[in-house]
Short mmCIF file of N, CA, C and O in Angstrom, two decimals:
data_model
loop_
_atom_site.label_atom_id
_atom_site.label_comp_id
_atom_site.label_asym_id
_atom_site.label_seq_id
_atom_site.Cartn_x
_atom_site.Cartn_y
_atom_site.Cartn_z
N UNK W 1 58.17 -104.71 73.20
CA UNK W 1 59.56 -104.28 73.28
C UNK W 1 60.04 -103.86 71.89
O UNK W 1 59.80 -104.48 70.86
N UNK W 2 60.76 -102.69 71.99
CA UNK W 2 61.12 -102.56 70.38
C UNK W 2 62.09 -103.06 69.84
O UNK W 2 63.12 -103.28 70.50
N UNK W 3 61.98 -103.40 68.35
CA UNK W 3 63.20 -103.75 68.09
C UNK W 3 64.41 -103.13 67.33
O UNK W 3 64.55 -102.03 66.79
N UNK W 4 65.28 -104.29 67.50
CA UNK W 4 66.70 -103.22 67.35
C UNK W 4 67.08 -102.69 66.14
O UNK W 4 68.23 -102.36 65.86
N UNK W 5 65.89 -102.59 65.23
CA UNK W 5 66.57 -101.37 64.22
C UNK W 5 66.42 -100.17 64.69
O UNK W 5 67.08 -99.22 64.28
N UNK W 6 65.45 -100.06 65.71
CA UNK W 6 64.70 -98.84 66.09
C UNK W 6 66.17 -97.95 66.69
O UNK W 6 67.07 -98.28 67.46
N UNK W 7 65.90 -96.75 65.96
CA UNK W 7 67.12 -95.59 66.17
C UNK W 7 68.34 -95.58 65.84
O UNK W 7 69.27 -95.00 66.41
N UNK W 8 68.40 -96.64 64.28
CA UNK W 8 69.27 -96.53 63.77
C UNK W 8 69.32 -95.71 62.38
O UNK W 8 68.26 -95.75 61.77
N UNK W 9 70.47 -94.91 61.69
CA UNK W 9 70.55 -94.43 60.81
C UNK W 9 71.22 -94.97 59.55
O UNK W 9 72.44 -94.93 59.44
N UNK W 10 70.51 -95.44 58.69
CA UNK W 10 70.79 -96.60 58.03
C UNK W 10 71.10 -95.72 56.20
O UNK W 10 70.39 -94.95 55.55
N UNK W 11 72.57 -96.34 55.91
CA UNK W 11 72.96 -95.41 54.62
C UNK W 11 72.71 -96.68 52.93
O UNK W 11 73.27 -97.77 52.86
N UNK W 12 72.29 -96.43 52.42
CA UNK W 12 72.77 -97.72 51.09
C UNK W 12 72.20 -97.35 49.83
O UNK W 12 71.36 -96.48 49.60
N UNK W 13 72.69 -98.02 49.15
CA UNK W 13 72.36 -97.52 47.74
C UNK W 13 72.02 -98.79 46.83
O UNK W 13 72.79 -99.74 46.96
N UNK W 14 70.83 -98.93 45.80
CA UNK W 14 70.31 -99.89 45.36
C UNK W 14 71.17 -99.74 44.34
O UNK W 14 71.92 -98.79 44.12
N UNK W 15 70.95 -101.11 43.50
CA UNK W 15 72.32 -101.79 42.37
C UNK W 15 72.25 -100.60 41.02
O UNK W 15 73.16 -100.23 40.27
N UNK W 16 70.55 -100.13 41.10
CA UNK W 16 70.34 -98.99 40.12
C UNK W 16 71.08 -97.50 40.39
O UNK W 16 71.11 -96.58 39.57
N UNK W 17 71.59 -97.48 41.59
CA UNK W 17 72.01 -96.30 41.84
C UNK W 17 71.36 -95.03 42.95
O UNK W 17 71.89 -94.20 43.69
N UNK W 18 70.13 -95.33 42.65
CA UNK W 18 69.56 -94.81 43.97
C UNK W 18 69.70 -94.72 45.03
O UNK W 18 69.14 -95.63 45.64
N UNK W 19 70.39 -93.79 45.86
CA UNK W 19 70.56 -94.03 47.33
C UNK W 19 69.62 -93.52 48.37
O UNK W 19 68.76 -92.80 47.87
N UNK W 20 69.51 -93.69 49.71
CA UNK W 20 68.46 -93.44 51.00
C UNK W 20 69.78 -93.48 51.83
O UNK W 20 70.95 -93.87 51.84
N UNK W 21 68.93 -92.92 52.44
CA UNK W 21 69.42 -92.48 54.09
C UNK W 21 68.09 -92.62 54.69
O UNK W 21 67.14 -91.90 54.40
N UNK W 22 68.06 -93.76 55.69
CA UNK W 22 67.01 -93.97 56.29
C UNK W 22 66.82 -93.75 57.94
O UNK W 22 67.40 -94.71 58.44
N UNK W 23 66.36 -93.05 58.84
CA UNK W 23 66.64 -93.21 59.96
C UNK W 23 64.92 -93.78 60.94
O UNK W 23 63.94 -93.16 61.33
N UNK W 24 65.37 -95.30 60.98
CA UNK W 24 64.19 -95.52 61.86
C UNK W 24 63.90 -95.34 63.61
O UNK W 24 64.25 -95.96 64.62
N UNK W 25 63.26 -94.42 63.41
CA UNK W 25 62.78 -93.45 64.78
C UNK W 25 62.03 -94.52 65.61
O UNK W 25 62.24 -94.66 66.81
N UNK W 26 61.28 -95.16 65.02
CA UNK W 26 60.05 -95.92 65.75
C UNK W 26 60.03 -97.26 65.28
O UNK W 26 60.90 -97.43 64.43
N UNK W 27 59.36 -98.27 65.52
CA UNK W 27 58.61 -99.23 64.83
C UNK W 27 57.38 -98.51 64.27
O UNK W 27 56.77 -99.28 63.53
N UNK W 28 56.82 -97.34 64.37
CA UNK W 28 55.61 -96.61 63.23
C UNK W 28 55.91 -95.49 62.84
O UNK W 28 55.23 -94.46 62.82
N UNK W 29 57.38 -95.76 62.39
CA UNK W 29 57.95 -93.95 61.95
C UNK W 29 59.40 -94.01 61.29
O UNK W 29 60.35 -94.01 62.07
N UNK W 30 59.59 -94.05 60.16
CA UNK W 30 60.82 -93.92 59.22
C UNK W 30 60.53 -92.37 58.94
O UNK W 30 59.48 -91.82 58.61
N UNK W 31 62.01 -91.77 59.23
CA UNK W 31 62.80 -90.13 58.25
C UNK W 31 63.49 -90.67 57.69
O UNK W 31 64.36 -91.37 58.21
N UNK W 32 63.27 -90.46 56.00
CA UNK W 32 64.45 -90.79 54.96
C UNK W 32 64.71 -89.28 54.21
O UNK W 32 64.24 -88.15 54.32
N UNK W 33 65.80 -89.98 53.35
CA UNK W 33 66.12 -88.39 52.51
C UNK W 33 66.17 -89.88 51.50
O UNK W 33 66.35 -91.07 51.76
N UNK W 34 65.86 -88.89 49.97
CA UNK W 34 66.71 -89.57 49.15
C UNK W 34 67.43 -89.06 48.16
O UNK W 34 66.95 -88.29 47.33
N UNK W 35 68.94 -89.53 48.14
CA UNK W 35 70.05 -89.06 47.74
C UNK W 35 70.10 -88.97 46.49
O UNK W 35 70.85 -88.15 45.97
N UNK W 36 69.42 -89.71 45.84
CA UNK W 36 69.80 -90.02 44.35
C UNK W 36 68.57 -90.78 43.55
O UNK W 36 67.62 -91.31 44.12
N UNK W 37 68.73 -90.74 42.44
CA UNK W 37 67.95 -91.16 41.60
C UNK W 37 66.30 -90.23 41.32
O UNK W 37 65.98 -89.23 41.97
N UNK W 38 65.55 -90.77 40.38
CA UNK W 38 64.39 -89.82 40.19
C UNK W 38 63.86 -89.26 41.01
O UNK W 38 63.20 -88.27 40.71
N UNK W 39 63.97 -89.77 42.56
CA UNK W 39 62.99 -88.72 43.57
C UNK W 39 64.01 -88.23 44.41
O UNK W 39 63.65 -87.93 45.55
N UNK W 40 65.74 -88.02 44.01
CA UNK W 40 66.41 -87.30 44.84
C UNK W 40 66.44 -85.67 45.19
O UNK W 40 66.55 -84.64 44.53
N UNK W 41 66.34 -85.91 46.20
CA UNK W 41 66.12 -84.39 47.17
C UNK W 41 64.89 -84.90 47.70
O UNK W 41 64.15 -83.92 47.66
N UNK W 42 64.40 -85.61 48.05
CA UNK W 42 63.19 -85.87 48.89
C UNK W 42 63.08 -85.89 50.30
O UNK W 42 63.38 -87.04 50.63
N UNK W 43 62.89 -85.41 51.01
CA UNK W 43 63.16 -85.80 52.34
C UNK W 43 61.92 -86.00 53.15
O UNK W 43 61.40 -84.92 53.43
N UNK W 44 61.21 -87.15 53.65
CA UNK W 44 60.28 -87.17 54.28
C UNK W 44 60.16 -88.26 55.32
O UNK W 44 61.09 -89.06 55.43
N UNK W 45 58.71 -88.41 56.34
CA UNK W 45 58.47 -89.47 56.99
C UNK W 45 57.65 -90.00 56.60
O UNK W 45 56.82 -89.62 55.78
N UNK W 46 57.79 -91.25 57.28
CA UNK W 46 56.51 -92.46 57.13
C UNK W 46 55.89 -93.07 58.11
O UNK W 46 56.66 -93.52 58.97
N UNK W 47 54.01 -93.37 58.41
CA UNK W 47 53.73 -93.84 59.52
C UNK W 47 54.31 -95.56 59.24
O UNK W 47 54.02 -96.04 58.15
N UNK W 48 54.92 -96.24 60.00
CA UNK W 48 55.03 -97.35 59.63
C UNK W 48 54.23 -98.55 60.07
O UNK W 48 53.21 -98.36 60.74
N UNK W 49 54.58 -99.68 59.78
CA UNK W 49 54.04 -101.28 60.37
C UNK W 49 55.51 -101.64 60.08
O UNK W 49 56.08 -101.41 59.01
N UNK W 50 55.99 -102.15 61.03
CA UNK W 50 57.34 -103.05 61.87
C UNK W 50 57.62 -104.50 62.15
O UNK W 50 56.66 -105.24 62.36
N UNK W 51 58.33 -104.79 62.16
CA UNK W 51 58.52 -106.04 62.82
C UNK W 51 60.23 -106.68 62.46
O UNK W 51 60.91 -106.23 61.54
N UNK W 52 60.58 -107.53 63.18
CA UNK W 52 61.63 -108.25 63.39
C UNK W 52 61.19 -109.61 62.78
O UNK W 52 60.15 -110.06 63.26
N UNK W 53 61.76 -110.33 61.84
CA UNK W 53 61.33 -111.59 61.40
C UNK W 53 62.02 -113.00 61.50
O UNK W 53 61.61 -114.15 61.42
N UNK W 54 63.56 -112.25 61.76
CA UNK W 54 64.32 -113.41 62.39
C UNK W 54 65.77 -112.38 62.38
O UNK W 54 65.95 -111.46 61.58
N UNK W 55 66.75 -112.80 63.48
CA UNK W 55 67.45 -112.08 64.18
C UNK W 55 68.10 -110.92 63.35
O UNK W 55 68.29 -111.21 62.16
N UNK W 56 68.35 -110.10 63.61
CA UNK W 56 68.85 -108.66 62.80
C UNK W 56 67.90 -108.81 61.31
O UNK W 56 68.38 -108.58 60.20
N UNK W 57 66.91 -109.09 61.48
CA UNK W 57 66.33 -108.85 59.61
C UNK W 57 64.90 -108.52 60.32
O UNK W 57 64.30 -109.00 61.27
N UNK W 58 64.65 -107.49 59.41
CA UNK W 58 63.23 -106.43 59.52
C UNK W 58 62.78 -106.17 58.36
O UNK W 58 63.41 -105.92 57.33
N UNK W 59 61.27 -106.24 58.58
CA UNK W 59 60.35 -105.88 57.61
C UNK W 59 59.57 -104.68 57.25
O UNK W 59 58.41 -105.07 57.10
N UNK W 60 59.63 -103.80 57.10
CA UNK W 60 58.71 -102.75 57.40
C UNK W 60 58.20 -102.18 56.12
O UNK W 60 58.75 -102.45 55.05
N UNK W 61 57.10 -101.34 56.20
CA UNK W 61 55.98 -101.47 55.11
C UNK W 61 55.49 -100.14 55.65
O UNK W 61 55.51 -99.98 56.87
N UNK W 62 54.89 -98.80 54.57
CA UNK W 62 54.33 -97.88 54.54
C UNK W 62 53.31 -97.84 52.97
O UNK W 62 53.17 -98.53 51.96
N UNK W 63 52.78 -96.60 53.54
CA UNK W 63 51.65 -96.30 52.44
C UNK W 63 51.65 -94.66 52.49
O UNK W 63 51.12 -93.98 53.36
N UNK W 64 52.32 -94.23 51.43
CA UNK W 64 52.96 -92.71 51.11
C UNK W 64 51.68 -91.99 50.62
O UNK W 64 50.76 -92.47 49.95
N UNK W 65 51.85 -90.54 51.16
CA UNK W 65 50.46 -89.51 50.91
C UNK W 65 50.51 -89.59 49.43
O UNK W 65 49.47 -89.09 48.98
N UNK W 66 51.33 -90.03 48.45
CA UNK W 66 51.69 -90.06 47.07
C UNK W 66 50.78 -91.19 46.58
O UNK W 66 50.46 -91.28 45.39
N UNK W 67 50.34 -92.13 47.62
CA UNK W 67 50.08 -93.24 47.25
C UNK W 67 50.95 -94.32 46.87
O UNK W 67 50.45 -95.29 46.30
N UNK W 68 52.12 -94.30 47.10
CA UNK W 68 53.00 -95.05 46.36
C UNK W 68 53.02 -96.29 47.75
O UNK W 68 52.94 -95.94 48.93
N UNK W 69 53.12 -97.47 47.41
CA UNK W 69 53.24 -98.44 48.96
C UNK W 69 54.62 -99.11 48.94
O UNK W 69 54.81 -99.63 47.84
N UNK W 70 55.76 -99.28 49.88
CA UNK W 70 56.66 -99.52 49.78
C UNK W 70 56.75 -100.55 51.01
O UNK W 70 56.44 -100.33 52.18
N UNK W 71 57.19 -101.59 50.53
CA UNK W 71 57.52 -102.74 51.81
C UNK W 71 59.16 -103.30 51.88
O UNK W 71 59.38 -104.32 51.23
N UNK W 72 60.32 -102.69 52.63
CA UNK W 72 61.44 -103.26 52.34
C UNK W 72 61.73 -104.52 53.35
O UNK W 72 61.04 -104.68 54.35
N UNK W 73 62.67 -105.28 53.06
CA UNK W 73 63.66 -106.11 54.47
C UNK W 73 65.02 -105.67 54.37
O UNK W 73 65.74 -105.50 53.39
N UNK W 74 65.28 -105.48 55.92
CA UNK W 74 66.59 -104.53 55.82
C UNK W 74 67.16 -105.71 56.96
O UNK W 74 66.62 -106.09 58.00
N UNK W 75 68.59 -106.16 56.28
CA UNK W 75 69.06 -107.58 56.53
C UNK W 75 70.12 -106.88 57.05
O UNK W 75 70.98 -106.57 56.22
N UNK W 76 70.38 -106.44 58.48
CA UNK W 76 71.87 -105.67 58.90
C UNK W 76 72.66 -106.99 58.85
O UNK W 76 73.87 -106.76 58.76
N UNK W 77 72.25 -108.80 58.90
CA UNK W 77 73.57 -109.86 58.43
C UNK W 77 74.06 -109.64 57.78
O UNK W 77 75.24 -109.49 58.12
N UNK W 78 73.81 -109.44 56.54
CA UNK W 78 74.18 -109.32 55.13
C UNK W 78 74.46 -108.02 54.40
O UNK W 78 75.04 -108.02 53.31
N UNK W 79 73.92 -106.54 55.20
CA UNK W 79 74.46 -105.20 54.78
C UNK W 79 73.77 -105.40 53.88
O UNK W 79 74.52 -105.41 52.90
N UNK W 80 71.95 -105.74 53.32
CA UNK W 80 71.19 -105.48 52.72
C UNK W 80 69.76 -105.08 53.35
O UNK W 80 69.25 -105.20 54.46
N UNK W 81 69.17 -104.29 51.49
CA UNK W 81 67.83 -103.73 51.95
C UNK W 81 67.54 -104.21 50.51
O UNK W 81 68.24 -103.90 49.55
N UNK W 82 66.36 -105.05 50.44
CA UNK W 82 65.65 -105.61 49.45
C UNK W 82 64.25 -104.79 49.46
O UNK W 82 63.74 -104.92 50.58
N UNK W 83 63.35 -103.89 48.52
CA UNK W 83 62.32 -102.84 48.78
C UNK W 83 61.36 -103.56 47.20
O UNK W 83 61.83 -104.15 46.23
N UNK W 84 60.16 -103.27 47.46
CA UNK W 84 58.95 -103.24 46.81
C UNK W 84 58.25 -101.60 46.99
O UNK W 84 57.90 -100.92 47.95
N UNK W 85 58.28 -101.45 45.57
CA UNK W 85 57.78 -100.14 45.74
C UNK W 85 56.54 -100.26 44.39
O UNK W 85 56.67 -101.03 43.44
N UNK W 86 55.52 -99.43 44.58
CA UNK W 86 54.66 -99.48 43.44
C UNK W 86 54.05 -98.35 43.57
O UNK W 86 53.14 -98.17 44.38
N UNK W 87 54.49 -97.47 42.76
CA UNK W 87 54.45 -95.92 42.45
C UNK W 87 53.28 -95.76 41.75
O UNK W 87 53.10 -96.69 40.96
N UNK W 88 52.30 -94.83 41.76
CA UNK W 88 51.42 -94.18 40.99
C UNK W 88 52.08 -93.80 40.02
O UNK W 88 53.22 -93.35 40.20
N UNK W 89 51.41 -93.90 38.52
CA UNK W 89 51.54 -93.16 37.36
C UNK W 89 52.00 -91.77 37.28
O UNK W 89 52.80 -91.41 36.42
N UNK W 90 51.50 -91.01 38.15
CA UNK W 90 51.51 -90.14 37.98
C UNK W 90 52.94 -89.32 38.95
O UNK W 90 53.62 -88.31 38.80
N UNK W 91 52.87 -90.46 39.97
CA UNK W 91 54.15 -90.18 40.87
C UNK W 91 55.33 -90.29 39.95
O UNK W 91 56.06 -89.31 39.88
N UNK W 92 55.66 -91.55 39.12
CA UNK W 92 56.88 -92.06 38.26
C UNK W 92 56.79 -90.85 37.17
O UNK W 92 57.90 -90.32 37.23
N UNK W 93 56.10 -90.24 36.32
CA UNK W 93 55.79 -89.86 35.91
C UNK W 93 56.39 -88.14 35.81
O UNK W 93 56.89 -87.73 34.76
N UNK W 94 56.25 -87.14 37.18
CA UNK W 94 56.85 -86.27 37.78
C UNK W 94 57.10 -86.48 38.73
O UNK W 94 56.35 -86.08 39.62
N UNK W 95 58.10 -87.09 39.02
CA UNK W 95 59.14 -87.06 39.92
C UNK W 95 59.50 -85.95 40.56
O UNK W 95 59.64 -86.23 41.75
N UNK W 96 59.74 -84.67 40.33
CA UNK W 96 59.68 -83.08 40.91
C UNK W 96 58.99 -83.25 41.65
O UNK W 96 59.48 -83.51 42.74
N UNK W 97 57.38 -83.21 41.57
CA UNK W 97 56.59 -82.97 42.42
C UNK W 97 57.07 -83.35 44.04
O UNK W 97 56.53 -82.73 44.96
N UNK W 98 57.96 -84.26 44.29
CA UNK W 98 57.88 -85.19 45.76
C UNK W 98 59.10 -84.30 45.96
O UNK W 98 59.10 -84.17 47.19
N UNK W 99 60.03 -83.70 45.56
CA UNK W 99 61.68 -83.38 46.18
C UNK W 99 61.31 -81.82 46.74
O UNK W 99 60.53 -80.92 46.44
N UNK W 100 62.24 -82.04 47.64
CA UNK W 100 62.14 -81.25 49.17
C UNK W 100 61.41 -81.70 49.70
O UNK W 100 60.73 -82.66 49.35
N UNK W 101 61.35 -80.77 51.23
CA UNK W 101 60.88 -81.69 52.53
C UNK W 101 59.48 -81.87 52.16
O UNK W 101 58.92 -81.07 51.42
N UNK W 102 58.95 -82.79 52.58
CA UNK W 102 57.68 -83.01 52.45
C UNK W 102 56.09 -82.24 52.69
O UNK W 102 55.12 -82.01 51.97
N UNK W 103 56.49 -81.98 54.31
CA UNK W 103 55.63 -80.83 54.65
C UNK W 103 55.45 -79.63 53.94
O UNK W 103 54.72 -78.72 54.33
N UNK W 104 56.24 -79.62 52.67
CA UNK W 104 56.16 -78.27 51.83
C UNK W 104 55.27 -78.54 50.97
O UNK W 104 54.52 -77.59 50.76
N UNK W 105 55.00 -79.77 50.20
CA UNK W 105 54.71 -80.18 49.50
C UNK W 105 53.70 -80.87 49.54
O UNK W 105 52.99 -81.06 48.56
N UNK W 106 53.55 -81.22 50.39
CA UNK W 106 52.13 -81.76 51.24
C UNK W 106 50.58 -81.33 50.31
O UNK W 106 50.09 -82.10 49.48
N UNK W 107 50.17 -80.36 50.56
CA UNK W 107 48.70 -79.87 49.88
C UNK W 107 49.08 -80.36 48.25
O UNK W 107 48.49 -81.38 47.90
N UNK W 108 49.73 -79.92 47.54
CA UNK W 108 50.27 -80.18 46.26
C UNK W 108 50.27 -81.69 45.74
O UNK W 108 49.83 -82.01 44.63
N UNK W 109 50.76 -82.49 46.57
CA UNK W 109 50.76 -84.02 46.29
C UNK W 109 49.75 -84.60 46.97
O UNK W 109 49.60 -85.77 46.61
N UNK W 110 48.85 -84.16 47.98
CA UNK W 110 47.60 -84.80 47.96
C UNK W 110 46.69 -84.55 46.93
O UNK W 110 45.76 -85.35 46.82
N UNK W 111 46.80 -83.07 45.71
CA UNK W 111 45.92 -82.80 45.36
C UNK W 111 45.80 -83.68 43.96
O UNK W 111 44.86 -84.14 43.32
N UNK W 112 47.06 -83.66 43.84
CA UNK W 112 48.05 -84.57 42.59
C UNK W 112 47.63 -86.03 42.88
O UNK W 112 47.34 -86.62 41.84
N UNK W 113 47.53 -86.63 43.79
CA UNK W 113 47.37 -88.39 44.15
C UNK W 113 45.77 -88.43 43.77
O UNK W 113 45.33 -89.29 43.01
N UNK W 114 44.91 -87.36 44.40
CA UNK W 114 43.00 -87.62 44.25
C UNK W 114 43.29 -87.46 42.85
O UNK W 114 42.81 -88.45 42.30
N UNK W 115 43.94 -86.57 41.81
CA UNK W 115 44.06 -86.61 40.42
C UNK W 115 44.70 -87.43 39.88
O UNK W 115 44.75 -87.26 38.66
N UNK W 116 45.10 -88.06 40.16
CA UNK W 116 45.80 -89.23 39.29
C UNK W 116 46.78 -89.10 38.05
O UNK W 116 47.46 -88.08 38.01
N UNK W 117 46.90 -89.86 37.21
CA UNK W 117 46.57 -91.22 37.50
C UNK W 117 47.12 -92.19 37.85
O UNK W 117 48.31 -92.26 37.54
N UNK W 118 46.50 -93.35 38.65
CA UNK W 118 47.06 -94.17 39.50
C UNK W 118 47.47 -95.49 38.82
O UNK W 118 48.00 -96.38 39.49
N UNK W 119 47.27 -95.62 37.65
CA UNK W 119 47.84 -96.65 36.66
C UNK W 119 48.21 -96.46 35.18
O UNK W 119 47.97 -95.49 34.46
N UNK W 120 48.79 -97.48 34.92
CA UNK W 120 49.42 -98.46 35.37
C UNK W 120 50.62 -97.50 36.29
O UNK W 120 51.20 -96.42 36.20
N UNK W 121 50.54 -99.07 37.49
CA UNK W 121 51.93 -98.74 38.43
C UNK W 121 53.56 -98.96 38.21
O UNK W 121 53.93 -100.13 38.09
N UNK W 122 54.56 -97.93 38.14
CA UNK W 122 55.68 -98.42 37.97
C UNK W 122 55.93 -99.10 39.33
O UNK W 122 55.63 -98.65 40.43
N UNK W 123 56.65 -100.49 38.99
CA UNK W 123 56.80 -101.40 40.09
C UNK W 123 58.85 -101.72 39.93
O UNK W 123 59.65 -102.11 39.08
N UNK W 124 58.88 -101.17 41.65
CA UNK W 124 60.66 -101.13 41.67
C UNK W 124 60.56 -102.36 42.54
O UNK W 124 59.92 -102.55 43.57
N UNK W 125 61.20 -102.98 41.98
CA UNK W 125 62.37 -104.39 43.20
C UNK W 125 63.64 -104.64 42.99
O UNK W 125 64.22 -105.51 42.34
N UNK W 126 64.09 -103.46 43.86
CA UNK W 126 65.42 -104.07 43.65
C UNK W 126 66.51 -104.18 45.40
O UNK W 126 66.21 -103.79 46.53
N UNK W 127 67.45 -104.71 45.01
CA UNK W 127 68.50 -105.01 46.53
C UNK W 127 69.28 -103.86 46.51
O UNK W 127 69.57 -103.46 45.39
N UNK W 128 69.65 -103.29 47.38
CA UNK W 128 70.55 -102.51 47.46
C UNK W 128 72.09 -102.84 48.54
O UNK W 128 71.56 -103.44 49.47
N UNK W 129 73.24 -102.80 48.79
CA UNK W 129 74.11 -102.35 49.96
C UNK W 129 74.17 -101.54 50.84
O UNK W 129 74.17 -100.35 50.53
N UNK W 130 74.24 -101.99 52.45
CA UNK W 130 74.19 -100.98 52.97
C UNK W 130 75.71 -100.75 53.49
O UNK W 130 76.50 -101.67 53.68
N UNK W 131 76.00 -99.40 53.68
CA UNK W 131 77.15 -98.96 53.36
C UNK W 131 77.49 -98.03 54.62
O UNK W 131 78.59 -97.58 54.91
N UNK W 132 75.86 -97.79 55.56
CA UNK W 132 76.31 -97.16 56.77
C UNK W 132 75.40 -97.44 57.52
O UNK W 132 74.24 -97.53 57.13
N UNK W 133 75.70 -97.61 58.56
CA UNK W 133 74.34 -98.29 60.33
C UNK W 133 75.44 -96.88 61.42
O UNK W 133 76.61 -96.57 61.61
N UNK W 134 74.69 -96.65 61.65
CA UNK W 134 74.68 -95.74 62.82
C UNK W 134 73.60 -95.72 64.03
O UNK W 134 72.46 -95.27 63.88
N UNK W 135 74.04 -96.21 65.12
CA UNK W 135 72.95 -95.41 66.32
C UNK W 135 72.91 -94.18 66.37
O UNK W 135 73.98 -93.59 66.52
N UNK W 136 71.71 -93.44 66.26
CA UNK W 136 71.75 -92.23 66.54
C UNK W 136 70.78 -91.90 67.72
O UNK W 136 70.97 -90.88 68.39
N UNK W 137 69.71 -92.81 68.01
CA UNK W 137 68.76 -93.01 68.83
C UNK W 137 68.63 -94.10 69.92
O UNK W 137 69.42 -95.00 70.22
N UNK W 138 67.40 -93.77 70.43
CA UNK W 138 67.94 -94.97 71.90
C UNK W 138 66.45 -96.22 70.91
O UNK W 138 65.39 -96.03 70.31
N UNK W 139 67.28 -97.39 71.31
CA UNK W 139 66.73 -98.65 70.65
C UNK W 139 65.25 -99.38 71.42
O UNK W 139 64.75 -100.40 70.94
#
């Protein structure tokens, strides 16, 4: 049965300033944009791994064609999203490379990830507010 983040459009911005717009389609499928900060103008998907861990709080976890692996908990109790991200060198590095839609960019940043380099990783943890939940999808 899925759970109930599934088909929501989720708005917030981390304490650094960075904002997302996240809309989870699936339990194996996040569309985000991101609004702000070094990789703003990005807009892409993710295959995901899901789960519900205790009532309204979710875990979900991807592994970006960038290589970069990102695992957040998105706490709709509390109007938070707490994220682990650990970026390739080369991702933190040029930031350009990832903004606009993805599928554009696609051949370019796979060719960029087999080239590296993949260390050292810049490593983000930070909390953010969420500031908008929308259904836009069926749950």
């Amino acid at each position: 049965m899925p759970h109930a983040l599934i088909g929501k459009k989720i708005k917030y911005r981390y304490e650094n300033g960075w904002e997302y717009h996240a809309y989870y389609e699936s339990e194996q499928k996040i569309v985000y944009e991101v609004v702000s900060g070094p990789f703003g103008s990005r807009r892409a998907y993710q295959t995901t791994h899901s789960r519900e861990v205790a009532p309204n709080i979710f875990m979900i976890g991807w592994y970006e064609e960038t290589g970069t692996i990102v695992v957040q908990v998105v706490n709709l109790n509390s109007r938070e999203v707490t994220s682990f991200a650990g970026f390739p060198r080369w991702v933190f590095d040029n930031p350009e490379v990832t903004h606009g839609e993805k599928d554009n960019n696609l051949a370019r940043i796979k060719q960029l990830s087999e080239a590296g380099p993949d260390a050292p990783r810049e490593i983000f943890f930070e909390t953010g507010k969420i500031f908008s939940v929308e259904q836009v999808g069926s749950p």
